[in-house]
Structures are given as C-alpha cells and as structure tokens.
C-alpha cells in the first residue's frame, strides 16, 4: 500500500507562513452588486408534489415573453444549453433529477433546456392500440408547476420531432436580473 509522506514540522511552518500572507481579492465594480438570491432547497419531498395541478406553461399565455422569442422557442430554434434524459429513471428519482437540473441550470444562467421523458409504453384498457402513456411524460408538467420550480420557469412546450417530439419538452428559464 502506497501512502503519501506526511509533511514534517518545517513544511508545516512554511505552509502556515504562506497562509498568513493570503488576503481576500478586491471586488471589481461589475461584481459589487450580488446577484438576487433565490430560495433553493437542496431536496424537495417527493410526496408533496402529487397533489399539484398539471400545467404546461405555454408561450401563448406568457406576458413576459416577446413574440419573436416565443416563436423561436416553440419551433426549437433557440440554442439548447442543457439536456436531461430521464429514460430508465423511476418516478421519484426522475423528480429529484428534474428539480436539481432546473435549479442548477438557473444558477448557471442557462436559458433553454430540453428534458426528454420518453413517450411511454403503458396502455390503458379503453385506449386505442397505438395510444401509449408514460408516467414521466404525464408527471413533468405537474413538476414544472411546483412552487420551488415555477418561479424559475418562463415557459415550456413539447419539443420538435428533431429533439424528441411528444417525448420531450423545451423549458425556457427566466433571466436573472441584477
């Protein structure tokens, strides 16, 4: 077993002298204002989201988005800055991934995201033979309406066929204003 050699007393003293000389960096003018804080809890209990109403936040209902951006967004012409593929996830694990993914993307100032849920393969008794339902596909709109995520999201809509069609969603995040 290879072990790293431990520093001797002389090395320890030199290290302490170096640490004592470190001074905090001065803030430049453009960073003097801190970014507005958002309340982001690291973990949202999954059990609390089951009673939320599903809502696809369509661009037609959004007053905060200009017509040109809305059109580009729906047509899949905005650059996708983050992708999350939920294939193979359980419902609970997918919820945790989605909430973490959206919060992280927002904090990284990303704007347009793609979440791939898959089209699903569950068929209900009274359905047409070609109809299929996916749990994650049905739950994602409900998750986007969660009080922790809703303030971060400007709009969402089903993706274009090139990006996954009805088995994927575009998410447009709000910009952080200083």
XYZ file of N, CA and C in Angstrom:
534
model
N 0.832 -1.177 0.000
C 0.000 0.000 0.000
C 0.883 1.249 0.000
N 0.717 2.125 -0.995
C 1.480 3.370 -1.083
C 0.817 4.450 -0.273
N 1.517 5.013 0.660
C 0.968 6.112 1.452
C 1.749 7.374 1.142
N 1.045 8.469 1.120
C 1.690 9.759 0.906
C 2.550 10.096 2.121
N 3.753 10.607 1.915
C 4.565 11.013 3.076
C 3.930 12.211 3.770
N 3.941 12.210 5.063
C 3.368 13.301 5.844
C 4.377 14.448 5.932
N 3.904 15.711 5.878
C 4.830 16.850 5.956
C 5.477 16.930 7.342
N 6.726 17.332 7.327
C 7.408 17.475 8.619
C 7.102 18.846 9.213
N 7.683 19.140 10.378
C 7.386 20.400 11.078
C 7.811 21.617 10.276
N 8.937 21.522 9.581
C 9.420 22.649 8.778
C 8.424 22.974 7.661
N 7.926 21.920 6.989
C 6.928 22.132 5.933
C 5.652 22.743 6.491
N 5.255 22.285 7.666
C 4.052 22.818 8.306
C 4.212 24.310 8.597
N 5.372 24.711 9.103
C 5.635 26.121 9.415
C 5.607 26.968 8.144
N 6.259 26.480 7.073
C 6.259 27.208 5.805
C 4.834 27.375 5.277
N 4.042 26.330 5.395
C 2.657 26.377 4.931
C 1.858 27.416 5.712
N 2.028 27.448 7.014
C 1.316 28.422 7.843
C 1.730 29.856 7.497
N 3.029 30.075 7.213
C 3.503 31.405 6.812
C 2.842 31.837 5.490
N 2.752 30.906 4.544
C 2.119 31.214 3.261
C 0.641 31.545 3.442
N -0.048 30.774 4.258
C -1.463 31.027 4.506
C -1.685 32.394 5.139
N -0.776 32.804 6.011
C -0.909 34.097 6.692
C -0.797 35.271 5.711
N -0.131 35.057 4.574
C 0.061 36.137 3.595
C -1.115 36.273 2.626
N -2.031 35.362 2.658
C -3.160 35.412 1.728
C -4.157 36.467 2.185
N -4.552 37.327 1.235
C -5.528 38.371 1.513
C -6.704 38.192 0.552
N -7.914 38.548 0.987
C -9.070 38.422 0.098
C -8.916 39.296 -1.141
N -9.382 38.814 -2.270
C -9.320 39.573 -3.520
C -10.290 40.746 -3.453
N -9.902 41.846 -4.073
C -10.793 43.005 -4.139
C -11.849 42.751 -5.188
N -13.068 43.190 -4.896
C -14.166 43.015 -5.842
C -14.099 44.107 -6.894
N -14.268 43.722 -8.133
C -14.296 44.718 -9.196
C -15.682 45.365 -9.225
N -15.801 46.481 -9.921
C -17.044 47.244 -9.956
C -18.242 46.460 -10.449
N -18.050 45.604 -11.459
C -19.195 44.899 -12.011
C -19.689 43.781 -11.104
N -18.936 43.409 -10.114
C -19.377 42.375 -9.184
C -19.793 42.941 -7.828
N -19.829 44.273 -7.711
C -20.143 44.855 -6.415
C -21.578 44.560 -5.979
N -22.485 44.376 -6.946
C -23.857 44.033 -6.597
C -23.996 42.514 -6.606
N -24.431 41.941 -5.514
C -24.627 40.488 -5.550
C -25.845 40.146 -6.404
N -25.806 38.958 -7.006
C -26.952 38.501 -7.786
C -28.134 38.281 -6.862
N -29.351 38.493 -7.341
C -30.510 38.256 -6.483
C -30.565 36.787 -6.075
N -30.827 36.576 -4.830
C -30.859 35.214 -4.313
C -32.209 34.576 -4.590
N -32.160 33.301 -4.884
C -33.400 32.548 -4.992
C -33.379 31.517 -3.880
N -34.532 31.209 -3.396
C -34.602 30.217 -2.340
C -34.610 28.842 -2.985
N -33.509 28.134 -2.808
C -33.386 26.807 -3.384
C -33.064 25.839 -2.265
N -34.023 24.989 -1.990
C -33.772 23.944 -1.008
C -33.143 22.771 -1.734
N -32.160 22.114 -1.120
C -31.474 21.043 -1.824
C -32.368 19.853 -2.154
N -33.397 19.609 -1.368
C -34.231 18.439 -1.600
C -35.684 18.793 -1.298
N -36.561 18.503 -2.227
C -37.988 18.736 -2.037
C -38.623 17.367 -1.856
N -39.402 17.209 -0.818
C -40.029 15.916 -0.560
C -40.937 15.545 -1.721
N -40.727 14.368 -2.267
C -41.494 13.924 -3.429
C -42.974 13.784 -3.110
N -43.295 13.392 -1.903
C -44.680 13.164 -1.527
C -45.515 14.433 -1.633
N -44.902 15.599 -1.546
C -45.644 16.858 -1.568
C -46.030 17.311 -2.977
N -45.568 16.631 -4.014
C -45.862 17.107 -5.361
C -47.024 16.385 -6.007
N -47.501 15.317 -5.415
C -48.559 14.534 -6.043
C -49.878 15.278 -6.168
N -50.142 16.262 -5.320
C -51.422 16.966 -5.382
C -51.357 18.243 -6.226
N -50.258 18.502 -6.894
C -50.155 19.688 -7.747
C -50.939 19.492 -9.033
N -51.476 20.572 -9.534
C -52.202 20.527 -10.794
C -51.197 20.489 -11.940
N -51.433 19.637 -12.939
C -50.533 19.646 -14.091
C -50.731 20.924 -14.881
N -49.658 21.469 -15.366
C -49.766 22.688 -16.170
C -48.598 22.757 -17.126
N -48.897 22.774 -18.391
C -47.862 23.075 -19.380
C -47.894 24.586 -19.509
N -46.795 25.198 -19.272
C -46.723 26.653 -19.280
C -46.511 27.101 -20.722
N -47.580 27.290 -21.434
C -47.475 27.565 -22.855
C -47.053 29.000 -23.109
N -46.409 29.199 -24.217
C -45.934 30.538 -24.559
C -47.074 31.478 -24.887
N -48.240 30.963 -25.322
C -49.359 31.835 -25.653
C -49.860 32.591 -24.427
N -49.704 32.008 -23.250
C -50.227 32.615 -22.026
C -49.199 33.485 -21.312
N -47.998 33.585 -21.839
C -46.934 34.279 -21.129
C -46.823 35.728 -21.590
N -47.019 36.654 -20.664
C -46.908 38.073 -20.987
C -45.457 38.531 -20.931
N -44.608 37.748 -20.266
C -43.218 38.154 -20.067
C -42.295 37.744 -21.211
N -42.843 37.259 -22.297
C -42.009 36.776 -23.389
C -42.431 37.480 -24.676
N -41.454 37.960 -25.433
C -41.805 38.658 -26.673
C -42.165 37.645 -27.760
N -42.890 38.106 -28.754
C -43.438 37.231 -29.792
C -42.340 36.492 -30.555
N -41.263 37.192 -30.884
C -40.167 36.595 -31.647
C -39.508 35.456 -30.852
N -39.233 35.702 -29.578
C -38.626 34.674 -28.735
C -39.568 33.496 -28.569
N -40.861 33.785 -28.375
C -41.843 32.718 -28.217
C -41.895 31.835 -29.457
N -41.847 32.453 -30.619
C -41.901 31.698 -31.867
C -40.654 30.827 -32.027
N -39.486 31.409 -31.779
C -38.237 30.637 -31.866
C -38.233 29.492 -30.864
N -38.751 29.753 -29.677
C -38.794 28.741 -28.622
C -39.653 27.560 -29.047
N -40.861 27.820 -29.518
C -41.777 26.749 -29.924
C -41.252 25.970 -31.123
N -40.522 26.648 -31.999
C -40.003 25.995 -33.201
C -38.680 25.275 -32.942
N -38.177 25.356 -31.724
C -36.928 24.681 -31.390
C -35.708 25.345 -31.979
N -35.787 26.654 -32.210
C -34.677 27.379 -32.826
C -33.783 28.087 -31.816
N -34.160 28.077 -30.539
C -33.273 28.639 -29.517
C -32.204 27.600 -29.195
N -30.977 28.027 -28.961
C -29.934 27.043 -28.638
C -30.231 26.342 -27.302
N -30.146 25.037 -27.313
C -30.393 24.248 -26.099
C -29.108 24.212 -25.291
N -29.185 24.733 -24.068
C -27.997 24.862 -23.230
C -27.867 23.749 -22.197
N -28.878 22.909 -22.095
C -28.804 21.790 -21.159
C -29.814 20.720 -21.541
N -29.409 19.458 -21.420
C -30.279 18.320 -21.745
C -30.323 17.374 -20.566
N -31.510 16.841 -20.330
C -31.689 15.825 -19.297
C -32.525 14.708 -19.883
N -31.962 13.503 -19.936
C -32.662 12.338 -20.460
C -33.106 11.483 -19.281
N -34.408 11.294 -19.135
C -34.965 10.575 -17.987
C -35.249 9.104 -18.282
N -34.827 8.598 -19.428
C -35.032 7.181 -19.727
C -34.361 6.326 -18.645
N -35.112 5.364 -18.121
C -34.567 4.450 -17.126
C -34.728 4.911 -15.688
N -35.241 6.117 -15.466
C -35.425 6.628 -14.106
C -36.770 6.184 -13.548
N -36.802 5.963 -12.245
C -38.086 5.765 -11.577
C -38.726 7.138 -11.416
N -39.991 7.165 -11.073
C -40.704 8.431 -10.944
C -40.058 9.331 -9.886
N -39.757 8.767 -8.732
C -39.169 9.558 -7.639
C -37.771 10.055 -8.011
N -36.953 9.178 -8.592
C -35.598 9.578 -8.989
C -35.648 10.634 -10.093
N -36.609 10.497 -11.008
C -36.750 11.474 -12.085
C -37.123 12.846 -11.526
N -38.027 12.884 -10.545
C -38.406 14.158 -9.921
C -37.184 14.834 -9.303
N -36.384 14.071 -8.591
C -35.188 14.645 -7.967
C -34.218 15.178 -9.014
N -34.045 14.432 -10.111
C -33.163 14.880 -11.191
C -33.684 16.157 -11.843
N -34.981 16.200 -12.114
C -35.573 17.371 -12.761
C -35.417 18.612 -11.882
N -35.746 18.484 -10.605
C -35.652 19.666 -9.730
C -34.205 20.131 -9.604
N -33.276 19.199 -9.466
C -31.857 19.561 -9.370
C -31.366 20.185 -10.681
N -31.746 19.587 -11.801
C -31.320 20.046 -13.119
C -31.789 21.485 -13.389
N -33.052 21.764 -13.107
C -33.595 23.103 -13.375
C -32.958 24.146 -12.458
N -32.821 23.829 -11.176
C -32.202 24.786 -10.247
C -30.752 25.071 -10.629
N -30.017 24.025 -10.953
C -28.610 24.188 -11.326
C -28.488 25.013 -12.609
N -29.323 24.710 -13.597
C -29.284 25.458 -14.862
C -29.614 26.931 -14.637
N -30.580 27.202 -13.778
C -30.947 28.584 -13.477
C -29.767 29.326 -12.833
N -29.122 28.679 -11.879
C -27.986 29.307 -11.204
C -26.793 29.496 -12.138
N -26.717 28.692 -13.192
C -25.645 28.816 -14.185
C -26.036 29.767 -15.320
N -27.160 30.453 -15.172
C -27.652 31.434 -16.147
C -27.958 30.801 -17.503
N -28.365 29.550 -17.504
C -28.780 28.919 -18.757
C -30.196 29.371 -19.062
N -30.566 29.282 -20.319
C -31.857 29.830 -20.733
C -32.815 28.765 -21.264
N -32.370 27.960 -22.220
C -33.251 26.982 -22.856
C -32.759 25.569 -22.556
N -33.661 24.740 -22.035
C -33.316 23.373 -21.656
C -34.197 22.391 -22.421
N -33.730 21.154 -22.516
C -34.506 20.077 -23.108
C -34.567 18.943 -22.097
N -35.776 18.534 -21.746
C -35.958 17.397 -20.847
C -36.660 16.305 -21.646
N -35.986 15.164 -21.742
C -36.508 14.034 -22.508
C -37.134 13.043 -21.530
N -38.441 12.866 -21.650
C -39.158 11.954 -20.756
C -39.382 10.599 -21.403
N -39.387 10.558 -22.703
C -39.773 9.352 -23.415
C -41.269 9.404 -23.671
N -41.726 8.623 -24.617
C -43.140 8.656 -24.984
C -43.977 7.711 -24.135
N -43.352 6.776 -23.485
C -44.083 5.858 -22.618
C -44.552 4.629 -23.352
N -44.877 3.591 -22.580
C -45.367 2.368 -23.211
C -46.528 1.743 -22.449
N -47.111 2.498 -21.517
C -48.284 1.993 -20.795
C -49.528 2.195 -21.640
N -50.342 1.174 -21.732
C -51.591 1.271 -22.482
C -52.731 0.988 -21.516
N -53.711 1.883 -21.474
C -54.861 1.713 -20.611
C -55.938 0.902 -21.324
N -56.850 0.357 -20.570
C -57.882 -0.551 -21.077
C -58.679 0.014 -22.255
N -59.134 1.246 -22.154
C -60.007 1.831 -23.174
C -59.256 2.582 -24.263
N -57.944 2.476 -24.282
C -57.135 3.212 -25.252
C -57.117 2.540 -26.619
N -56.818 3.346 -27.598
C -56.542 2.846 -28.934
C -55.277 1.994 -28.864
N -55.099 1.082 -29.768
C -53.946 0.178 -29.732
C -52.619 0.935 -29.867
N -52.644 2.095 -30.514
C -51.420 2.871 -30.701
C -51.185 3.900 -29.596
N -52.156 4.066 -28.720
C -52.004 5.062 -27.650
C -51.052 4.526 -26.590
N -50.174 5.371 -26.136
C -49.251 4.983 -25.076
C -49.117 6.145 -24.105
N -48.992 5.828 -22.842
C -48.854 6.844 -21.804
C -47.570 6.584 -21.042
N -46.868 7.625 -20.761
C -45.660 7.497 -19.959
C -45.848 8.231 -18.650
N -45.439 7.609 -17.561
C -45.578 8.244 -16.248
C -44.801 9.549 -16.194
N -43.552 9.526 -16.647
C -42.729 10.733 -16.566
C -43.259 11.827 -17.494
N -43.744 11.422 -18.657
C -44.316 12.384 -19.599
C -45.542 13.067 -18.990
N -46.349 12.306 -18.271
C -47.544 12.863 -17.643
C -47.212 13.678 -16.396
N -46.153 13.318 -15.692
C -45.809 14.000 -14.445
C -45.012 15.283 -14.645
N -44.218 15.378 -15.703
C -43.348 16.548 -15.874
C -44.110 17.868 -15.799
N -45.253 18.044 -16.478
C -45.978 19.314 -16.343
C -46.379 19.616 -14.891
N -46.695 18.603 -14.138
C -47.038 18.778 -12.724
C -45.798 19.252 -11.943
N -44.671 18.646 -12.232
C -43.432 19.024 -11.547
C -43.024 20.460 -11.864
N -43.217 20.873 -13.108
C -42.845 22.236 -13.502
C -43.700 23.280 -12.796
N -44.851 22.874 -12.303
C -45.754 23.780 -11.605
C -45.493 23.797 -10.100
N -44.469 23.111 -9.634
C -44.142 23.074 -8.206
C -43.706 24.470 -7.753
N -44.125 24.900 -6.553
C -43.781 26.247 -6.073
C -42.282 26.549 -6.038
N -41.436 25.536 -5.938
C -39.988 25.769 -5.931
C -39.438 25.982 -7.335
N -40.067 25.383 -8.333
C -39.557 25.470 -9.702
C -40.281 26.522 -10.537
N -41.557 26.744 -10.273
C -42.375 27.642 -11.084
C -41.782 29.040 -11.236
N -41.227 29.643 -10.183
C -40.657 30.994 -10.352
C -39.424 31.038 -11.264
N -38.792 29.905 -11.503
C -37.591 29.870 -12.331
C -37.917 29.691 -13.810
N -39.142 29.264 -14.109
C -39.518 28.868 -15.459
C -40.405 29.937 -16.104
N -40.028 30.341 -17.309
C -40.818 31.311 -18.062
C -41.859 30.603 -18.928
N -41.474 29.513 -19.580
C -42.404 28.788 -20.445
C -41.897 27.382 -20.698
N -42.805 26.528 -21.150
C -42.427 25.188 -21.598
C -43.377 24.764 -22.705
N -42.921 23.860 -23.535
C -43.767 23.327 -24.605
C -43.169 22.026 -25.101
N -43.990 21.195 -25.744
C -43.453 19.953 -26.305
C -42.365 20.252 -27.338
N -41.387 19.378 -27.417
C -40.255 19.580 -28.324
C -40.634 19.260 -29.763
N -39.837 19.765 -30.670
C -39.975 19.454 -32.090
C -39.524 18.006 -32.331
N -39.987 17.374 -33.410
C -39.603 15.984 -33.685
C -38.096 15.738 -33.694
N -37.318 16.700 -34.168
C -35.863 16.516 -34.209
C -35.250 16.403 -32.811
N -35.945 16.912 -31.791
C -35.445 16.876 -30.413
C -36.196 15.884 -29.529
N -37.073 15.090 -30.097
C -37.782 14.090 -29.298
C -39.287 14.153 -29.398
N -39.814 15.159 -30.066
C -41.260 15.266 -30.277
C -42.056 15.222 -28.992
N -43.105 14.406 -28.987
C -44.004 14.371 -27.834
C -43.375 13.693 -26.624
N -42.182 13.153 -26.766
C -41.492 12.531 -25.639
C -40.448 13.436 -25.019
N -40.507 14.732 -25.325
C -39.534 15.683 -24.782
C -40.188 17.059 -24.663
N -39.603 17.891 -23.817
C -40.140 19.239 -23.574
C -39.011 20.252 -23.579
N -39.298 21.405 -24.188
C -38.409 22.554 -24.063
C -38.818 23.305 -22.803
N -37.840 23.782 -22.061
C -38.079 24.597 -20.875
C -37.304 25.902 -21.069
N -37.995 27.027 -20.975
C -37.357 28.337 -21.077
C -37.290 28.924 -19.687
N -36.072 29.128 -19.199
C -35.883 29.669 -17.853
C -35.913 31.183 -17.872
N -36.325 31.746 -16.752
C -36.308 33.205 -16.604
C -34.864 33.680 -16.511
N -34.650 34.901 -16.932
C -33.332 35.509 -16.780
C -33.203 36.038 -15.361
N -31.987 35.982 -14.842
C -31.724 36.591 -13.536
C -31.406 38.051 -13.763
N -32.174 38.894 -13.145
C -31.958 40.343 -13.277
C -31.204 40.849 -12.062
N -30.262 41.730 -12.317
C -29.463 42.289 -11.214
C -30.178 43.441 -10.552
